[in-house]
Coordinates of C-alpha atoms and ligand atoms in Angstrom, one line a residue:
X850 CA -8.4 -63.9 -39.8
X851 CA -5.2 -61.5 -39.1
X852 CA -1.7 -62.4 -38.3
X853 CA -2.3 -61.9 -34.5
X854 CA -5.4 -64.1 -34.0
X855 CA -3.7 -66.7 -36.1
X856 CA -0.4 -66.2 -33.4
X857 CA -3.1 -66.2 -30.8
X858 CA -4.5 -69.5 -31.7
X859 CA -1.2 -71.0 -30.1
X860 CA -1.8 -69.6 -27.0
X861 CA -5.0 -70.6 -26.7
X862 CA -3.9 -74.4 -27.7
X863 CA -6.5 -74.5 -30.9
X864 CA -4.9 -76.0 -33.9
X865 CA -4.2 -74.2 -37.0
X866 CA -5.1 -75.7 -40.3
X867 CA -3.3 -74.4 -43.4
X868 CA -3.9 -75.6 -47.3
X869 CA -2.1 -74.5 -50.1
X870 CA -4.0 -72.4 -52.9
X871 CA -3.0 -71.7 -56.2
X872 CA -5.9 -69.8 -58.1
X873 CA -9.5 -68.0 -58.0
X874 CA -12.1 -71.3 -58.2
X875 CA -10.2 -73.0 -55.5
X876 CA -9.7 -69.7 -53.5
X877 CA -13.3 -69.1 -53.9
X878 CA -14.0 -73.0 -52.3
X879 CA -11.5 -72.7 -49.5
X880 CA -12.6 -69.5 -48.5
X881 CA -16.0 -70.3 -47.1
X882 CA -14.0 -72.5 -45.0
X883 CA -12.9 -72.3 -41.1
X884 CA -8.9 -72.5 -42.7
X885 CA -6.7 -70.2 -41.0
X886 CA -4.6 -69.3 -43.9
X887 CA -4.0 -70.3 -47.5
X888 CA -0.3 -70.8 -48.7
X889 CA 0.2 -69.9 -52.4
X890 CA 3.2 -72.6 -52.5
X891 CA 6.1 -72.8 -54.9
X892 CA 4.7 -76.2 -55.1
X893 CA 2.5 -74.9 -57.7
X894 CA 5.6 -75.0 -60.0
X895 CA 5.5 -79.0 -59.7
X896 CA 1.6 -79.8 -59.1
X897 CA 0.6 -77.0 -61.1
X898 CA 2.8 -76.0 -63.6
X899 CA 4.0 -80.1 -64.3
X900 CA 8.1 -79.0 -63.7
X901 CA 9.5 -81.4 -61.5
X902 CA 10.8 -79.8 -58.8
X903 CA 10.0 -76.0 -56.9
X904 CA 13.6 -74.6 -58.2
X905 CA 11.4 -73.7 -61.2
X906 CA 8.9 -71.5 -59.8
X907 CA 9.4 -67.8 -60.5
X908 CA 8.8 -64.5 -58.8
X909 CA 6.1 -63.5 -61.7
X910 CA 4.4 -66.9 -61.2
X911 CA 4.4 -66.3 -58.0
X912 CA 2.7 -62.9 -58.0
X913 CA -0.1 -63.9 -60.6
X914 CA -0.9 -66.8 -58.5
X915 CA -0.9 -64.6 -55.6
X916 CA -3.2 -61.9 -57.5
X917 CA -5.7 -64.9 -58.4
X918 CA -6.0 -66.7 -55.0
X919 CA -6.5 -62.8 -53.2
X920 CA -9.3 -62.6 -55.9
X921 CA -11.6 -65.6 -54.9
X922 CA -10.4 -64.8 -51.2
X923 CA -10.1 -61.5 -50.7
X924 CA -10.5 -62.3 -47.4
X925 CA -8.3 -64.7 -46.3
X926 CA -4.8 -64.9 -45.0
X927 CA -2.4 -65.8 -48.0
X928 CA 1.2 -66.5 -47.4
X929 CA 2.9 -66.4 -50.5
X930 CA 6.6 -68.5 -51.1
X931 CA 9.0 -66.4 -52.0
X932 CA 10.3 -68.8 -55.1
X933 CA 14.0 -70.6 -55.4
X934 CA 17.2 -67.8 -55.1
X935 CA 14.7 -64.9 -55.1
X936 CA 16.1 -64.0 -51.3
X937 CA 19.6 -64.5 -52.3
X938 CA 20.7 -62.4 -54.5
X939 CA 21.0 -59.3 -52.0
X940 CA 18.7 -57.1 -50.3
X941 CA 17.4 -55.1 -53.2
X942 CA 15.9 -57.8 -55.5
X943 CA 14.8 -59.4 -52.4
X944 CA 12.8 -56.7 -51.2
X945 CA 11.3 -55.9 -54.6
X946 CA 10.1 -59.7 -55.1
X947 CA 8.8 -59.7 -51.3
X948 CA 7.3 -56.5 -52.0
X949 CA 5.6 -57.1 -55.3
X950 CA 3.9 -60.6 -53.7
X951 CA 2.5 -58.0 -50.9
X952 CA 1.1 -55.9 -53.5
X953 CA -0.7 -58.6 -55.2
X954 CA -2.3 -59.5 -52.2
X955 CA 0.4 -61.7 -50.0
X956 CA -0.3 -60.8 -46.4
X957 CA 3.3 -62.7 -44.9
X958 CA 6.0 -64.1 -47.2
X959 CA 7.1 -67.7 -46.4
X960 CA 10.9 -68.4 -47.2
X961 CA 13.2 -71.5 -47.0
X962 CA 16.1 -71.9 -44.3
X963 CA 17.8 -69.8 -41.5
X964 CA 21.6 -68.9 -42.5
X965 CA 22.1 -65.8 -44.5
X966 CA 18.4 -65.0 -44.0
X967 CA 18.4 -63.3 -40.6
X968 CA 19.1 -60.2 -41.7
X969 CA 17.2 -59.6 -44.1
X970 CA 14.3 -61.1 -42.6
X971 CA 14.7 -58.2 -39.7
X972 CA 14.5 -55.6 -42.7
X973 CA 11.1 -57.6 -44.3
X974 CA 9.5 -57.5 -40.4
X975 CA 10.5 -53.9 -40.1
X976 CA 9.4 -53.0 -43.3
X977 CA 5.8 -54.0 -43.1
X978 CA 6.4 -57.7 -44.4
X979 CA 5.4 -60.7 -41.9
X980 CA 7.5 -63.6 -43.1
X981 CA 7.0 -67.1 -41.7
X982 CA 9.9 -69.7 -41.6
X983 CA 10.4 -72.9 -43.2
X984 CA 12.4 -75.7 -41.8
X985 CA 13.4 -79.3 -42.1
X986 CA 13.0 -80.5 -45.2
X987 CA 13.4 -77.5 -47.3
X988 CA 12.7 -78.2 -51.2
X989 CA 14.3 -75.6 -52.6
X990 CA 17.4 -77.2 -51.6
X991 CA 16.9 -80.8 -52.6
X992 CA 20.0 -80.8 -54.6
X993 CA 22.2 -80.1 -51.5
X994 CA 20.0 -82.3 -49.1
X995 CA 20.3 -85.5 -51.6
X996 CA 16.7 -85.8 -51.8
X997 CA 13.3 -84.9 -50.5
X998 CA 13.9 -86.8 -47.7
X999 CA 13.3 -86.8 -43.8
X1000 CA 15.8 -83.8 -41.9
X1001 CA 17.1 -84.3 -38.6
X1002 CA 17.2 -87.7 -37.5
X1003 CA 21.1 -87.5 -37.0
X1004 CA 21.5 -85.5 -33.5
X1005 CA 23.8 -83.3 -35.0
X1006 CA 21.1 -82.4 -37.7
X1007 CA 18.4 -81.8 -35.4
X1008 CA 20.5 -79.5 -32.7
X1009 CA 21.1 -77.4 -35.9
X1010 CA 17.4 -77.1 -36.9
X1011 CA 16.5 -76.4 -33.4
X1012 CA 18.6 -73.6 -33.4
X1013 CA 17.8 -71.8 -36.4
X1014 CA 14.5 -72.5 -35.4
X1015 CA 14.9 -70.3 -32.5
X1016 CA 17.4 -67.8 -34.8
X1017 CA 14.1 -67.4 -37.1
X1018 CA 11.9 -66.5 -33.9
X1019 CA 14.3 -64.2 -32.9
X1020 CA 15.0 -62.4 -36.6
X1021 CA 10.9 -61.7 -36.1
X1022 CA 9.6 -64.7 -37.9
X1023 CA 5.9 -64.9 -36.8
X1024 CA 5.2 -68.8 -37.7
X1025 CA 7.7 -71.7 -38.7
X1026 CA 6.7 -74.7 -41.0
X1027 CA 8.7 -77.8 -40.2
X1028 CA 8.8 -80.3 -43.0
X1029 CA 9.5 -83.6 -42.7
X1030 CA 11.1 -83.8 -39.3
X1031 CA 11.0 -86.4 -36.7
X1032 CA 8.0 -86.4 -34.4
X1033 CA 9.9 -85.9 -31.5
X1034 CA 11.9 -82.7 -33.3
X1035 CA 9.1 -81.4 -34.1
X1036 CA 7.6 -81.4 -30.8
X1037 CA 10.9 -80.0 -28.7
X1038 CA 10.1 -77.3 -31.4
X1039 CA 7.4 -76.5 -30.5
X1040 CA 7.7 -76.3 -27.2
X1041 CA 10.2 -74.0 -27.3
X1042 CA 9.6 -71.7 -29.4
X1043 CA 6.5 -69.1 -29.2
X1044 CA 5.5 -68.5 -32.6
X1045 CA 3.1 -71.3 -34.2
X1046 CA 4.8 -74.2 -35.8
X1047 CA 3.0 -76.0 -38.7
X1048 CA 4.1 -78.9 -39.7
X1049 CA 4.0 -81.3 -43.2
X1050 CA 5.4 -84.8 -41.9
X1051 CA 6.1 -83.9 -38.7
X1052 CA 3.9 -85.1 -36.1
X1053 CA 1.0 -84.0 -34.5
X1054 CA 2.5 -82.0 -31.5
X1055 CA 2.9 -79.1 -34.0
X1056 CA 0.4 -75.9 -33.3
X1057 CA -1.4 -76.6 -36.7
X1058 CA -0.6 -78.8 -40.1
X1059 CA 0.0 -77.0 -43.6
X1060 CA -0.9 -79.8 -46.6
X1061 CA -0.5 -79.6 -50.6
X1062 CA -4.2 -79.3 -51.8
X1063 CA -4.2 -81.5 -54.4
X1064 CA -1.9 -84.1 -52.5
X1065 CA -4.6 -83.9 -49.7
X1066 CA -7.8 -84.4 -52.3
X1067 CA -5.7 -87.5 -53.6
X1068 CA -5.8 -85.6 -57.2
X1069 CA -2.2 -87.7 -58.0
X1070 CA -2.5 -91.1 -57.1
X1071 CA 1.2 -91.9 -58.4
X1072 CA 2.1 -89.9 -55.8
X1073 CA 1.6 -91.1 -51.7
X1074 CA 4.5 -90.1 -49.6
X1075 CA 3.8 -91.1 -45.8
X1076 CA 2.9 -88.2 -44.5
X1077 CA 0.2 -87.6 -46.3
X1078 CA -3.1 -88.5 -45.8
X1079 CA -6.2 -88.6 -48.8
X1080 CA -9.1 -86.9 -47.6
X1081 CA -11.0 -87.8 -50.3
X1082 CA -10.3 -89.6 -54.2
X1083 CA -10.4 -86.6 -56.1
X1084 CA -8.7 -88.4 -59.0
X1085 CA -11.6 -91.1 -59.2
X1086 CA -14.1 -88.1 -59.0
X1087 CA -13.2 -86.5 -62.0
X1088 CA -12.1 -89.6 -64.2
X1089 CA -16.1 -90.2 -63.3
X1090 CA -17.5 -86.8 -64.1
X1091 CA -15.4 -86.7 -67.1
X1092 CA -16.8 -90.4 -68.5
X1093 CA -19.9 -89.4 -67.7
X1094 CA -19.5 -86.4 -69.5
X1095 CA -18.2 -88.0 -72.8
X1096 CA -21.4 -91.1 -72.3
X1097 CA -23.7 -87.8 -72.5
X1098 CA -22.5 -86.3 -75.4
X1099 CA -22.1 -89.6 -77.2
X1100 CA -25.7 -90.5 -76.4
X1101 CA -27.4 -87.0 -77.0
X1102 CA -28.5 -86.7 -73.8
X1103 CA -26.5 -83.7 -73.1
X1104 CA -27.0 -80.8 -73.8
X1105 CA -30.9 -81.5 -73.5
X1106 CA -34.0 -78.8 -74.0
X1107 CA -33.6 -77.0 -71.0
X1108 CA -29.9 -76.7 -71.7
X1109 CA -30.3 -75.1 -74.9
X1110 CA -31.4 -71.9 -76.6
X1111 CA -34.6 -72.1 -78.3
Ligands
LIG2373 O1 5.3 -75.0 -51.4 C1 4.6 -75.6 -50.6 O2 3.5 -76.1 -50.9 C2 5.1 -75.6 -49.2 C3 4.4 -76.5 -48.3 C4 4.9 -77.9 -48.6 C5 4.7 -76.1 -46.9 O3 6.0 -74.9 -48.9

């Protein structure tokens, strides 16, 4: 999969299917799947590193994450976050962290919101780096939002984020993520705009749906906002594996004969 026949997939009206990723096992797994792209998230700063929010997520992090996923799947599309204020500090640091993520096997750079990014996402597409948008509901900016909660119910709201959806098109964006927008929103979006949208909470009218891996394999059953659904209870799976595991042990059936070195 390349950027263009995961741009063409919108024309042709198939639906893209995006996961996140966050090192070489997993990589590995998802890889000899029919995804069309793996996102090494800053989300691996909360359901990876245990911090509570993405503002903690560092270029470095990013960039060994990166290195590890493009290892188990070499040959997979990986978009890479570009983490919390790593974009903002001017064009120089933000090319090096875009730039270092590319080396370590980032195909397209994902970044959060449209004002005071348009220029310098012209200079990343010019300079070799495809960068995707995100929209909506835009974690690394929780503080100012009051919350992760849903964007662009107000009218107001969503005439902005329909703009600076378009803005992002037009700066060279070649996909948009819309998180946790209105159904409705998302789908205007959609329409109008030519690049794929992907959505997290935002309806199914989007060109393809991005989900947090472990949210999706229900590995954190605290955690069940609406918009996500459980494929599977990967929770329960291990808890069984791992009691299993410790029955074994405690009953000398493992390791048996076979298992061992004579
Ligand atoms: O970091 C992440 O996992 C993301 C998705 C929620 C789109 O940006």
């Amino acid at each position: 999969m390349n950027l263009l026949q995961f741009c063409e997939k919108k024309k042709n009206n198939e639906k893209l299917t995006i996961l996140t990723c966050y090192e070489f096992t997993t990589a590995k797994l998802l890889a000899k799947e029919e995804l069309d792209a793996l996102l090494v998230g800053d989300s691996l700063a909360m359901v990876y590193h245990g911090f509570e929010s993405t503002l903690s997520a560092t270029v470095d992090m990013m960039a060994q994450h990166t290195a590890a996923v493009k290892r188990g799947a070499p040959d997979s599309l990986i978009i890479s976050d570009m983490p919390f204020l790593s974009y903002r500090k001017g064009l120089a640091p933000a090319m090096e962290a875009a730039g270092l993520l590319m080396q370590q096997g980032a195909t397209a750079v994902k970044l959060e919101g449209s004002r005071g990014n348009l220029e310098l996402i012209e200079h990343m597409v010019d300079s070799g780096i495809p960068v995707m948008g995100h929209l909506g509901l835009t974690p690394q900016s929780y503080n100012v939002l009051g919350g992760n909660r849903v964007q662009g119910r107000d009218p107001e709201v969503a005439k902005k984020i329909k703009d600076q959806a378009s803005d992002l098109e037009k700066a060279g964006c070649f996909s948009l993520v819309l998180e946790c927008v209105p159904q409705d929103l998302a789908k205007e979006i959609t329409a109008e705009l030519t690049i794929p949208v992907i959505g997290i909470g935002a309806g199914n009218s989007c060109d393809g749906q991005v989900l947090v891996l472990p949210d999706m394999l229900g590995m954190l059953p605290d955690f069940s906002p609406r918009f996500v659904r459980r494929f599977t209870q990967g929770a329960q799976w291990v808890s069984q594996a791992v009691k299993e595991y410790i029955n074994q042990v405690k009953a000398g059936d493992f390791p048996n004969e076979k298992e061992s070195f004579q």
